[in-house]
Coordinates of C-alpha atoms in Angstrom, one line a residue:
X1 CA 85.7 84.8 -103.7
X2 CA 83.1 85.4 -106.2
X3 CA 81.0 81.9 -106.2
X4 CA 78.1 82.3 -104.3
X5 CA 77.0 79.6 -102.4
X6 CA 74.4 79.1 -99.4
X7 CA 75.6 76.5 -96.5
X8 CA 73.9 75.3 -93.4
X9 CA 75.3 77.4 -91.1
X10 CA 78.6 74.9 -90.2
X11 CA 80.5 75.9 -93.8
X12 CA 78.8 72.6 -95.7
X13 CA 77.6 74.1 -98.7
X14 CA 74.1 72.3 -99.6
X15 CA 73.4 74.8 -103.0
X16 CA 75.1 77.2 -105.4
X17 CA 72.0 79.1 -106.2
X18 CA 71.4 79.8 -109.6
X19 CA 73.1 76.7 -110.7
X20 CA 72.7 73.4 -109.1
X21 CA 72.0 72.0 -105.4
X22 CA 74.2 69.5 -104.1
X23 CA 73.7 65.8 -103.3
X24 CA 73.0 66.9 -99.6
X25 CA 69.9 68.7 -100.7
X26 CA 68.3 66.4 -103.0
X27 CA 64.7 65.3 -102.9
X28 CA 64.0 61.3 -102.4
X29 CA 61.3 59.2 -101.4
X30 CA 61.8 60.4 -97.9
X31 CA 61.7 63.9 -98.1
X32 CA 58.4 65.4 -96.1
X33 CA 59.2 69.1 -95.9
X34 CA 60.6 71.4 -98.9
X35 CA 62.3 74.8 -98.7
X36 CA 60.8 76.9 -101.4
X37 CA 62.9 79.5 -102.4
X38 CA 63.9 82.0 -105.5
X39 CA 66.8 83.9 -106.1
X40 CA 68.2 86.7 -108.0
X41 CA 72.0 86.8 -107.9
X42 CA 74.8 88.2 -109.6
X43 CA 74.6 86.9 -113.1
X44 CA 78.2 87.9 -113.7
X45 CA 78.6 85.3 -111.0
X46 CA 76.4 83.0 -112.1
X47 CA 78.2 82.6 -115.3
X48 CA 82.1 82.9 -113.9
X49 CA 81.3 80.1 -111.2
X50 CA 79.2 78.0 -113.8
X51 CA 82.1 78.1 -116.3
X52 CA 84.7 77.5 -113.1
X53 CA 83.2 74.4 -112.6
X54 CA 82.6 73.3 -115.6
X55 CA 78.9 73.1 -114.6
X56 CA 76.1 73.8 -117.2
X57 CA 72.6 73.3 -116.1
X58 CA 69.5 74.9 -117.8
X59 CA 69.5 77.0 -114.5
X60 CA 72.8 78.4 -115.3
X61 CA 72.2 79.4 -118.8
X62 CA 68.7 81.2 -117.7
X63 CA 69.9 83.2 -114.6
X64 CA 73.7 83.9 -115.9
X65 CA 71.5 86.1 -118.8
X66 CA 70.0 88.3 -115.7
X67 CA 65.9 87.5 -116.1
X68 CA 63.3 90.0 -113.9
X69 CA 63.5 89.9 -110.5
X70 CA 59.8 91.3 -110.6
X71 CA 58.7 88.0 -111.7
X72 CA 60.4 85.8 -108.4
X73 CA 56.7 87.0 -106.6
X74 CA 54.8 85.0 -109.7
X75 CA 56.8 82.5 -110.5
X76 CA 56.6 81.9 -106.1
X77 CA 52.6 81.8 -106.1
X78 CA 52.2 79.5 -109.6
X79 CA 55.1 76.8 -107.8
X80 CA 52.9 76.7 -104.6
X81 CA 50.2 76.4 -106.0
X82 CA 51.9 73.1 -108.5
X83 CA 53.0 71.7 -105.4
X84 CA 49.5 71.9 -103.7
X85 CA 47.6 70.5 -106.8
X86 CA 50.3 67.9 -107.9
X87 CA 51.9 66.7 -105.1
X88 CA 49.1 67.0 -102.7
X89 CA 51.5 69.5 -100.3
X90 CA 50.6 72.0 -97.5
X91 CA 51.7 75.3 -97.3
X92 CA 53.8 75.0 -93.7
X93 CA 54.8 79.1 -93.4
X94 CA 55.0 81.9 -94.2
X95 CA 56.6 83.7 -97.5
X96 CA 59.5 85.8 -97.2
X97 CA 60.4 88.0 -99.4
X98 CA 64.0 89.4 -98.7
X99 CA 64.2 92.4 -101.2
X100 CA 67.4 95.0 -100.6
X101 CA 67.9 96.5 -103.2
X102 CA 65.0 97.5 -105.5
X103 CA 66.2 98.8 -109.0
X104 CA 64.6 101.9 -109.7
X105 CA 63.4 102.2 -113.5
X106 CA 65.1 103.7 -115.7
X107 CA 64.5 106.9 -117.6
X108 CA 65.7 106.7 -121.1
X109 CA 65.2 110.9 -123.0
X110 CA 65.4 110.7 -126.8
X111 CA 63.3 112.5 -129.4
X112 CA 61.0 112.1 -132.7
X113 CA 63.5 113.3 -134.8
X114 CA 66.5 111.0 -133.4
X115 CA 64.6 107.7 -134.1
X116 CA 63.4 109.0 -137.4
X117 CA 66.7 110.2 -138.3
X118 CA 68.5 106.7 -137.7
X119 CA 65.3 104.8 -139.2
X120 CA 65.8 106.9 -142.4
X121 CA 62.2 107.2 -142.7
X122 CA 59.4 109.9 -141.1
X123 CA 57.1 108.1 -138.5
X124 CA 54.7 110.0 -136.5
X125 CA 54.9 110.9 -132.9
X126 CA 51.5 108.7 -132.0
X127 CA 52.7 105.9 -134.2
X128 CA 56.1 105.5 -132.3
X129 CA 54.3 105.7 -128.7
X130 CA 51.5 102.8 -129.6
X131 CA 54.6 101.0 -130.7
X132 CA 56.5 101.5 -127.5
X133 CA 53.5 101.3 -125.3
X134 CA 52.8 97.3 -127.5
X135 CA 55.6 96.1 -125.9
X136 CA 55.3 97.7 -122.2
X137 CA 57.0 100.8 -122.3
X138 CA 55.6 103.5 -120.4
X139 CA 56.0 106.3 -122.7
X140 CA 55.5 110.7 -121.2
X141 CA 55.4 112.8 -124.4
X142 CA 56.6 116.2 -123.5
X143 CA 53.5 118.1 -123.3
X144 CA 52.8 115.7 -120.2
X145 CA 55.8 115.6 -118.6
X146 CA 55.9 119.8 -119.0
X147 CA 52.7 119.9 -117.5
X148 CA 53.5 117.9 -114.2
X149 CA 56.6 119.4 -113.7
X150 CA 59.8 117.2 -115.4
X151 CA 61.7 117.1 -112.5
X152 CA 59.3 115.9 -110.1
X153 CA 57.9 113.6 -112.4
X154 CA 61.0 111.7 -112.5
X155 CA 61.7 111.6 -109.3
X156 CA 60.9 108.2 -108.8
X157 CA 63.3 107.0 -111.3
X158 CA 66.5 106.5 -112.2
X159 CA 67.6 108.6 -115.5
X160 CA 70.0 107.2 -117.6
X161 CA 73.3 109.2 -118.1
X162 CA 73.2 107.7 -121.3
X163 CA 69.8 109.4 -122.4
X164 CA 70.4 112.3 -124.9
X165 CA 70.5 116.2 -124.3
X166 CA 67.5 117.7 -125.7
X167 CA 67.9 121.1 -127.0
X168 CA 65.0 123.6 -125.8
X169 CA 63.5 123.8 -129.4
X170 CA 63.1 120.5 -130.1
X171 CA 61.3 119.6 -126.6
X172 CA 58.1 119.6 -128.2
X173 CA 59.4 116.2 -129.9
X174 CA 60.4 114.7 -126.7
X175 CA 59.7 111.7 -125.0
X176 CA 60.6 109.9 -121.9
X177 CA 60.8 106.0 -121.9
X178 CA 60.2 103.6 -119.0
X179 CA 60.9 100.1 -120.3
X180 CA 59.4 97.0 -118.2
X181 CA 61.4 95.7 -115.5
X182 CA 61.9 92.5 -117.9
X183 CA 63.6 94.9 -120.2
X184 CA 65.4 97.0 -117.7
X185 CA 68.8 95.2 -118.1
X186 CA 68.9 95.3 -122.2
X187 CA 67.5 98.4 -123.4
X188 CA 69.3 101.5 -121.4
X189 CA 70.3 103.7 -123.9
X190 CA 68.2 105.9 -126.6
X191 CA 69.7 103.7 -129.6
X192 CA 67.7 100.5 -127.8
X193 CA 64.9 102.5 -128.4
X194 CA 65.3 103.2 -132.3
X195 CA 66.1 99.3 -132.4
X196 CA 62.4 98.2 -130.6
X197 CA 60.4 100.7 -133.0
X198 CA 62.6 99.4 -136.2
X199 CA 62.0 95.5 -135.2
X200 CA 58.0 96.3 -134.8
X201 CA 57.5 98.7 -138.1
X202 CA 59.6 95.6 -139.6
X203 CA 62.6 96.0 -140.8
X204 CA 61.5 95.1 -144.8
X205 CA 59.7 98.2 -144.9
X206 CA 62.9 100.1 -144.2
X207 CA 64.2 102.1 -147.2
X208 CA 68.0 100.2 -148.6
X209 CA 70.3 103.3 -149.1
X210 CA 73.8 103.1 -149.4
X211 CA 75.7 104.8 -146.7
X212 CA 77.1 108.6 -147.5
X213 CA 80.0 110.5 -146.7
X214 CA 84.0 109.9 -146.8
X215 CA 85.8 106.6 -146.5
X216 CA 88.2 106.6 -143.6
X217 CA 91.8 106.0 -144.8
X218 CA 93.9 103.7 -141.8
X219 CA 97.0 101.5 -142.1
X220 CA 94.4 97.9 -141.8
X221 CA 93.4 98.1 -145.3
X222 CA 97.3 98.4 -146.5
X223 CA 98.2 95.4 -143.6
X224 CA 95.4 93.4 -145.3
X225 CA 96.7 93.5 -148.3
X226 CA 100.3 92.7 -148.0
X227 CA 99.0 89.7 -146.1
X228 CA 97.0 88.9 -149.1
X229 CA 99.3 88.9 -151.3
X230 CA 101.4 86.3 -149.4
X231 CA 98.7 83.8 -149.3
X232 CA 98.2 84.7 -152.6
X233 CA 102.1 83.8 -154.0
X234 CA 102.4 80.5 -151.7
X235 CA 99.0 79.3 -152.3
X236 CA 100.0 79.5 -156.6
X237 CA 103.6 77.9 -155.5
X238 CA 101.5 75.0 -154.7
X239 CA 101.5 75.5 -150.5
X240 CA 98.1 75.3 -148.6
X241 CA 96.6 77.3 -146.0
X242 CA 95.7 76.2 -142.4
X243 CA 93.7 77.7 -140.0
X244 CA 94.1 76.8 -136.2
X245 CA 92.8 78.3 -133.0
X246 CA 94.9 80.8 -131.2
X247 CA 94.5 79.0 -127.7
X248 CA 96.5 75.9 -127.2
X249 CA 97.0 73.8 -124.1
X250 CA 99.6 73.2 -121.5
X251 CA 100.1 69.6 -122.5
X252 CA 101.2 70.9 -126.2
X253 CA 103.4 73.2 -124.8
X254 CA 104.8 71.0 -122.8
X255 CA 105.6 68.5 -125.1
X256 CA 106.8 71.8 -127.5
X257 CA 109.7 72.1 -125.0
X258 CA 108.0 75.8 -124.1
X259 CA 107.0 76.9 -120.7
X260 CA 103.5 77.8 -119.8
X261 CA 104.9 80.5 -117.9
X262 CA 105.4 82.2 -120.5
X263 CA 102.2 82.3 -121.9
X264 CA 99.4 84.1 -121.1
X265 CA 96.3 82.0 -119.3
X266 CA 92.9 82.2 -120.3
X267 CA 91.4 83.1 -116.9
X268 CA 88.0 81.4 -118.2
X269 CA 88.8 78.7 -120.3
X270 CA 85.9 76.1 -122.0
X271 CA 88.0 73.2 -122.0
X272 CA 91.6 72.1 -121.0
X273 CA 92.6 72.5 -125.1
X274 CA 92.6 76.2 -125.2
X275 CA 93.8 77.4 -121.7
X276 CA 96.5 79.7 -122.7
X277 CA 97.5 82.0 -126.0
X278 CA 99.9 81.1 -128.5
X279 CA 103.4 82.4 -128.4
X280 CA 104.4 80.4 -132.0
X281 CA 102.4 79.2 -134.7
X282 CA 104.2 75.9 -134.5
X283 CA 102.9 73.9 -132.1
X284 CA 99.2 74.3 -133.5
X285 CA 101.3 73.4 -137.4
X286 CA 102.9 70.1 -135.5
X287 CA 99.4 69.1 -134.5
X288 CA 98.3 69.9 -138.1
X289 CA 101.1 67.7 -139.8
X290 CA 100.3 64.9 -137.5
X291 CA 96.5 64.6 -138.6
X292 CA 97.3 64.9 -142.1
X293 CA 100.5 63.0 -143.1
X294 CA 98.2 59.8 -143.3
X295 CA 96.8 61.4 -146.5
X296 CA 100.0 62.7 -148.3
X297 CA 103.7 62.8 -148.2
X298 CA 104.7 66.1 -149.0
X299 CA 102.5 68.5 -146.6
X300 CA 103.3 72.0 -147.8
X301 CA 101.5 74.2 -145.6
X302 CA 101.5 77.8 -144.1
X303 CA 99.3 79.5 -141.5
X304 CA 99.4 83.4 -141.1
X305 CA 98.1 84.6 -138.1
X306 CA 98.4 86.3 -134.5
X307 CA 100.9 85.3 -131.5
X308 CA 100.2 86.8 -128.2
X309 CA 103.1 87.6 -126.3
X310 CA 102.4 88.7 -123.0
X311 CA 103.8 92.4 -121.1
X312 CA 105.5 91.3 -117.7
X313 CA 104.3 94.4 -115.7
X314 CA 107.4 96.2 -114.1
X315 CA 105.5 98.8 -112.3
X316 CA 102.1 97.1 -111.6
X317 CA 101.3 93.6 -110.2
X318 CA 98.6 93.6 -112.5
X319 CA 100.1 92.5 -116.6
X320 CA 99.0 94.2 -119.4
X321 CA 97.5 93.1 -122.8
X322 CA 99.7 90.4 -125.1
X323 CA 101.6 92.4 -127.7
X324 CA 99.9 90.8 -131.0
X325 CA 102.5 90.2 -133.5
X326 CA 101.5 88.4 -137.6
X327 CA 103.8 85.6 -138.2
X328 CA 104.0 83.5 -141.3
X329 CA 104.7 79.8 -141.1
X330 CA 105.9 77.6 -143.7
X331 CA 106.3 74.1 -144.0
X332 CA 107.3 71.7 -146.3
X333 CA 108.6 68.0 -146.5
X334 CA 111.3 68.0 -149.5
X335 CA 114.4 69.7 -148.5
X336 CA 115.9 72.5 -146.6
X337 CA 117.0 73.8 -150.3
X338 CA 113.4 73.7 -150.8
X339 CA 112.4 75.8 -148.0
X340 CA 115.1 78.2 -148.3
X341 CA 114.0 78.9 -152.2
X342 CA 110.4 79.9 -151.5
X343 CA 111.3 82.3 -148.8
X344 CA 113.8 84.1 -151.1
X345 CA 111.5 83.9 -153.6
X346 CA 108.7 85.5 -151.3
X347 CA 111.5 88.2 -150.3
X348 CA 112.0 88.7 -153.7
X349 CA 108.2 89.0 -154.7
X350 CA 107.6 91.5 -152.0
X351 CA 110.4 94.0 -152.7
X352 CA 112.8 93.1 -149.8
X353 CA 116.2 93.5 -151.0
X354 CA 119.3 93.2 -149.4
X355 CA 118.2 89.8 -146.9
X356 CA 121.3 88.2 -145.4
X357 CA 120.6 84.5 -144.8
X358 CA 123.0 83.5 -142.4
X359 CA 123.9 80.3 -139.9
X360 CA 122.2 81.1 -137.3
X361 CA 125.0 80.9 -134.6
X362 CA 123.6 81.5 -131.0
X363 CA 121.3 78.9 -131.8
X364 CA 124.5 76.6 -133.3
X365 CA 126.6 77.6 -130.3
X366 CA 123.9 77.2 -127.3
X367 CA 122.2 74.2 -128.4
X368 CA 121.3 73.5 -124.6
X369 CA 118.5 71.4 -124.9
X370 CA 121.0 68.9 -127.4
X371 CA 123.0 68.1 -124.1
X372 CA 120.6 68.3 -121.2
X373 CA 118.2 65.1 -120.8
X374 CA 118.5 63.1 -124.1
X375 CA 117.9 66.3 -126.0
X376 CA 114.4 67.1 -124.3
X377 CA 114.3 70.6 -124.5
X378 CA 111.0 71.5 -122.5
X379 CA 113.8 71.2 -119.0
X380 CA 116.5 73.5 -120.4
X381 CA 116.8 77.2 -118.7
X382 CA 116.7 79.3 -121.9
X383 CA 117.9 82.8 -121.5
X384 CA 115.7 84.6 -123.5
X385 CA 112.4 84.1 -125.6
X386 CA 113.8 84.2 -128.8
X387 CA 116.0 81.4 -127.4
X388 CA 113.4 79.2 -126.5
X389 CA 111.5 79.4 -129.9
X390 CA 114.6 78.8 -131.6
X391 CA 114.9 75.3 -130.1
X392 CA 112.2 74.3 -132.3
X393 CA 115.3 73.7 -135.2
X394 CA 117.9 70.9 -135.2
X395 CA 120.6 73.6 -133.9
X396 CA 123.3 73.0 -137.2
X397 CA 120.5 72.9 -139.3
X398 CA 119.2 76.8 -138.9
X399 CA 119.6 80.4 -140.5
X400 CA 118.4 83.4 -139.7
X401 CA 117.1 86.2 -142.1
X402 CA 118.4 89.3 -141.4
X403 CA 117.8 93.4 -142.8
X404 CA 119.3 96.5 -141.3
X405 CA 120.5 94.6 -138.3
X406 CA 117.0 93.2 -138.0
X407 CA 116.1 89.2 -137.4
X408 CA 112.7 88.7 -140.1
X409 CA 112.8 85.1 -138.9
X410 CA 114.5 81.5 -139.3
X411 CA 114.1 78.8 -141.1
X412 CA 115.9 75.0 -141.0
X413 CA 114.7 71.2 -140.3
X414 CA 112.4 70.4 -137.4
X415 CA 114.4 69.2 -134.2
X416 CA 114.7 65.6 -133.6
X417 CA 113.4 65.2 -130.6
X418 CA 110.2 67.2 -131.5
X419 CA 109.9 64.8 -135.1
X420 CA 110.1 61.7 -132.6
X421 CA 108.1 63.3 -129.9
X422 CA 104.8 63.9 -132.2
X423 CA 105.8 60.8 -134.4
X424 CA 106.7 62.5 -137.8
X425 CA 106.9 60.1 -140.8
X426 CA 109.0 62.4 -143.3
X427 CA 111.5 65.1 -142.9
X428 CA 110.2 68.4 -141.9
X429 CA 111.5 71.3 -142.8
X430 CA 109.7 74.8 -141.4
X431 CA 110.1 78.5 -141.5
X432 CA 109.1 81.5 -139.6
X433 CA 108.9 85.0 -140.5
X434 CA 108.0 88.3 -138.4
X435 CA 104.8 89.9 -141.3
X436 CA 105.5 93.2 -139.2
X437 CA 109.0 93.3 -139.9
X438 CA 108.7 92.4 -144.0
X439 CA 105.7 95.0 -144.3
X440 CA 108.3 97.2 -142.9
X441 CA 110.7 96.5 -145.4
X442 CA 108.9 95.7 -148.2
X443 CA 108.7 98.2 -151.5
X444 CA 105.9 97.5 -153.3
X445 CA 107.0 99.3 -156.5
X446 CA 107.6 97.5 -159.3
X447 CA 110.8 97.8 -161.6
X448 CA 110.3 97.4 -165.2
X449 CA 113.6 96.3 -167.3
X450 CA 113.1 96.3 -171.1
X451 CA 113.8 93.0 -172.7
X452 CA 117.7 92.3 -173.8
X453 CA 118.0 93.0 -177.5
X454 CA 121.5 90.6 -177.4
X455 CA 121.6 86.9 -175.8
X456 CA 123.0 85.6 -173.1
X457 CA 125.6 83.3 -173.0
X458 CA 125.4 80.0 -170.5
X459 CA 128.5 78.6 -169.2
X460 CA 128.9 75.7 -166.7
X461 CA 132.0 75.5 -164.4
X462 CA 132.4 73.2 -161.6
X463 CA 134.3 73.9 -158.7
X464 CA 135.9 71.6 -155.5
X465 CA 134.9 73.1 -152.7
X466 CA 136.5 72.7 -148.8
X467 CA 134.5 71.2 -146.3
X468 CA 131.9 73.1 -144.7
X469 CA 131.7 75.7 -147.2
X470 CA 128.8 78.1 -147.4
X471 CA 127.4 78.5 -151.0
X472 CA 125.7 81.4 -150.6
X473 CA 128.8 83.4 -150.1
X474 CA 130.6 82.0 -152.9
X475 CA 127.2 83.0 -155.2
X476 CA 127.7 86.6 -153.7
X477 CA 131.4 86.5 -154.6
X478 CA 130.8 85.4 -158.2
X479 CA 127.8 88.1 -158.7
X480 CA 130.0 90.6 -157.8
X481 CA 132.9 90.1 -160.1
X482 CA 131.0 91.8 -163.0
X483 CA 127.6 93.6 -163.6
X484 CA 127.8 91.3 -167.0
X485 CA 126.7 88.0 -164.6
X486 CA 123.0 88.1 -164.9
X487 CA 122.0 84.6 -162.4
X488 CA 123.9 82.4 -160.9
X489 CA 122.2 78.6 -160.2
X490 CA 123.4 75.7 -158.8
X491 CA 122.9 73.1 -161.4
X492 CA 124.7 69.9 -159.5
X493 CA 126.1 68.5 -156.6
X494 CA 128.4 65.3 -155.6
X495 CA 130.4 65.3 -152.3
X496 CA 132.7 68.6 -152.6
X497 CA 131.7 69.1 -156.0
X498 CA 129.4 71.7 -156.8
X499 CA 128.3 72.9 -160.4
X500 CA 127.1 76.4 -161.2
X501 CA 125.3 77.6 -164.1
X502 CA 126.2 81.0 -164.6
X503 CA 124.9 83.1 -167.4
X504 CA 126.4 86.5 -169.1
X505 CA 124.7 88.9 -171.0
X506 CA 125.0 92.8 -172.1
X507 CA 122.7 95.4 -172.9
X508 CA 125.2 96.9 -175.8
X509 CA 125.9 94.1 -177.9
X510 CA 127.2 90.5 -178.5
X511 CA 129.5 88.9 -175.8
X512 CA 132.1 87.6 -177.7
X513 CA 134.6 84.8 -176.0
X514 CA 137.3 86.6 -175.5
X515 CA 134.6 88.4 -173.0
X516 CA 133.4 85.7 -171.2
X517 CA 136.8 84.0 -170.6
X518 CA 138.0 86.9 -168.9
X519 CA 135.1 87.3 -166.6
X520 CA 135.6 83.4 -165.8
X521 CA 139.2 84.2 -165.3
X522 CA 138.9 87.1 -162.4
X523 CA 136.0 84.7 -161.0
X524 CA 138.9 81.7 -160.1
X525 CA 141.2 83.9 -159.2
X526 CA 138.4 85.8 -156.4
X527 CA 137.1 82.3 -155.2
X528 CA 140.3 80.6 -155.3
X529 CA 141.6 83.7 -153.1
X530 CA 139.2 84.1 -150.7
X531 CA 137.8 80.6 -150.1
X532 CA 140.6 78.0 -151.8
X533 CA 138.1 77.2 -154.5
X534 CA 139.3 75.5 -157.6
X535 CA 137.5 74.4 -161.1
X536 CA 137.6 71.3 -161.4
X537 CA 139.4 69.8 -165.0

């Protein structure tokens, strides 16, 4: 509905002005008689059906910018006078000139003491008008346009709302611009005015002073600098940041397992590659793993940025703007254990206490896209969004963070159909936190605790666990025993065996042995309790 194009009167289209003619239209040996014609069009048009397309002609990119419609009458005269002298043609009619809708100038009220004020410097009244008169302007000081009467004076043009109110005492430093009607569509408010004097005084003679007044306090400065401090921690843990654009296309979502239904479209896109707006981070970091695993093995990367998840209107046909959320993603190619140790560690760093890490167990227990066509998950019916971004993970191979009932994000190995799908070498392990939701959370106080005067004491104990059993639990368990149990690491592993390093100290004295052994002691009895847990001999 909004191309314009100009047919031959049976619906064949023979020209989209403004751009390009088609083949039916085209000069050749043959041709005898031309059609001469200009035109001024849309160029809000221009540019929407030139981009459409995908057509960019030198036409395009001049009438899509809106040039003077004043000059079609001289540009007319010099072509038909090129055609007689070059081509040895004969004028065969008539001009025409089909002219609707004349654009009155425009008006633009500002004063000496408004340019000067935002030029920081005193020019005179004359000075400013030979300026503005250089470059065309029809400039009517006040004492003129006082004299003839201000009203009917401007009756002839059109006067900007945008033009400034001039008080009654400062009339005598008034003036009333006319810019050429090359200049009509750019400058159109007093501020276009300041900017025409500045760029002909020259902008080096300008005085440099700092800007004055009060710095406004928002929430960005704070958001920056959490997000700083992020990079900051992985990029010294040894991780690397990417960058990648925020449009994707549909065949990477596809092959993502997500639905482009889900995203919002780009109504204008450039090319094919970034036709709609990111929902997850991940697809762009897949593509990004793929390109670089040639040069190394371990890739450990993360990308903070925007995801753009679009309103569904419920009232309104029409949707509103994507709801822009910061995610952090992290990748690595060691281990899961790997993984889940930098983003406790990152927890830790920002002052989040109290995370639950957790088996994730809707994503365990509905692993829908596992049983539906050889595990491709871009054809299973996922009942929410946060289902579908959850299929990224193998399905027993994902947690979830949790805080006050809140999901931060998940972490866990890459599905296997996504590692064969983009032809991963190595393991990949990734995880995915809401930045909203940790800046929420996140205390950036600092507690200091004084050195120990008395040392610790290390002990090693390894236990035989049950199948399946979840070690973070057990950790909890043993921490909880006594506030004497300062960390406790897993040193070892093998099979059901696990080894834990746990150490004891006190802030009052010397832990003798009698001390430790009866910690260790309520330790077996809890585990062996509560999850069948025994040392092994």
């Amino acid at each position: 509905n909004e191309d314009v194009i100009i047919d031959d009167g049976t619906g064949r289209v023979i020209d989209l002005p403004g751009i390009m003619g088609t083949e039916n239209s085209v000069v050749n040996k043959s041709t005898r008689r031309i059609f001469f014609f200009i035109e001024s069009n849309n160029p809000l048009f221009i540019r929407k059906t030139s981009m459409r397309y995908g057509i960019r002609t030198m036409a395009a990119a001049i009438n899509e910018k809106h040039p003077d419609p004043e000059l079609v009458k001289t540009a007319m005269l010099r072509g038909i006078e090129l055609y007689e002298k070059i081509a040895g043609g004969k004028v065969a009619g008539d001009i025409i000139d089909i002219y609707p809708n004349k654009p009155k100038p425009i008006a633009i009220t500002t004063t000496i003491q408004f340019i000067n004020e935002r030029l920081g410097i005193e020019l005179k009244k004359e000075e400013i008008i030979k300026i503005l008169e250089s470059l065309s302007f029809s400039v009517i000081p006040s004492e003129r346009s006082e004299s003839r009467n201000l009203s009917t004076g401007l009756s002839t043009y059109s006067v900007n709302s945008h033009s400034r109110e001039i008080p009654r005492q400062a009339r005598d430093d008034a003036l009333i611009i006319i810019p050429p009607t090359f200049r009509q569509f750019d400058v159109t408010i007093p501020e276009d005015i300041v900017e025409e004097v500045a760029r002909i005084y020259g902008y080096h003679n300008l005085p440099s002073r700092l800007m004055t007044g009060e710095i406004p306090i928002t929430d960005k400065p704070k958001d920056f600098e959490f997000e700083e401090e992020i990079k900051h921690t992985l990029k010294y843990w040894g991780y690397t940041e990417v960058y990648n654009y925020s449009f994707i296309s549909g065949g990477l979502i596809k092959k993502t397992g997500l639905k482009t239904a889900d995203h919002l479209k780009v109504a204008n896109p450039l090319t094919e590659e970034i036709e709609y707006m990111r929902i997850s981070l991940i697809p762009s970091m897949l593509e990004t793993i793929v390109k670089n695993q040639p040069y190394k093995e371990n890739l450990q990367l993360f990308e903070l940025a925007k995801v753009y998840i679009p309103h569904k209107a419920i009232k309104t046909p029409v949707e509103e703007l994507p709801k822009e959320v910061s995610i952090l993603t992290i990748t690595n190619q060691k281990s899961f254990y790997e993984l889940k140790g930098i983003v406790e560690a990152l927890t830790r760093e920002l002052g989040i206490q109290n995370v639950i890490l957790s088996p994730d167990v809707i994503g365990a227990k509905n692993p829908q896209h596992v049983t539906e066509n050889d595990g491709d998950p871009s054809s299973a019916n996922w009942r929410t969004q946060d289902d579908a971004l959850r299929h990224f993970w193998h399905p027993q191979q994902i947690i979830s963070l949790n805080k006050n009932g809140e999901n931060l994000g998940y972490l866990g190995k890459i599905h296997p159909y996504l590692s064969n799908s983009f032809q991963i070498k190595n393991d990949l392990y990734i995880g995915v936190l809401n930045i909203e939701l940790l800046a929420k959370t996140a205390n950036p106080s600092k507690k200091y605790t004084p050195i120990p005067q008395y040392p610790p004491v290390l002990e090693d104990l390894t236990f035989i666990l049950p199948q399946k059993s979840q070690v973070g639990f057990i950790i909890d368990e043993i921490y909880k025993t006594s506030p004497l149990i300062k960390t406790v690491q897993i040193l070892d592993s093998f099979k059901n065996n696990i080894t834990f390093r746990i150490t004891y100290q006190s802030e009052t004295k010397n832990l003798s042995g009698e001390d430790v052994k009866k910690i260790r002691q309520e330790i077996l009895q809890k585990l062996e309790n509560k999850f069948k847990i025994k040392l092994k001999q």
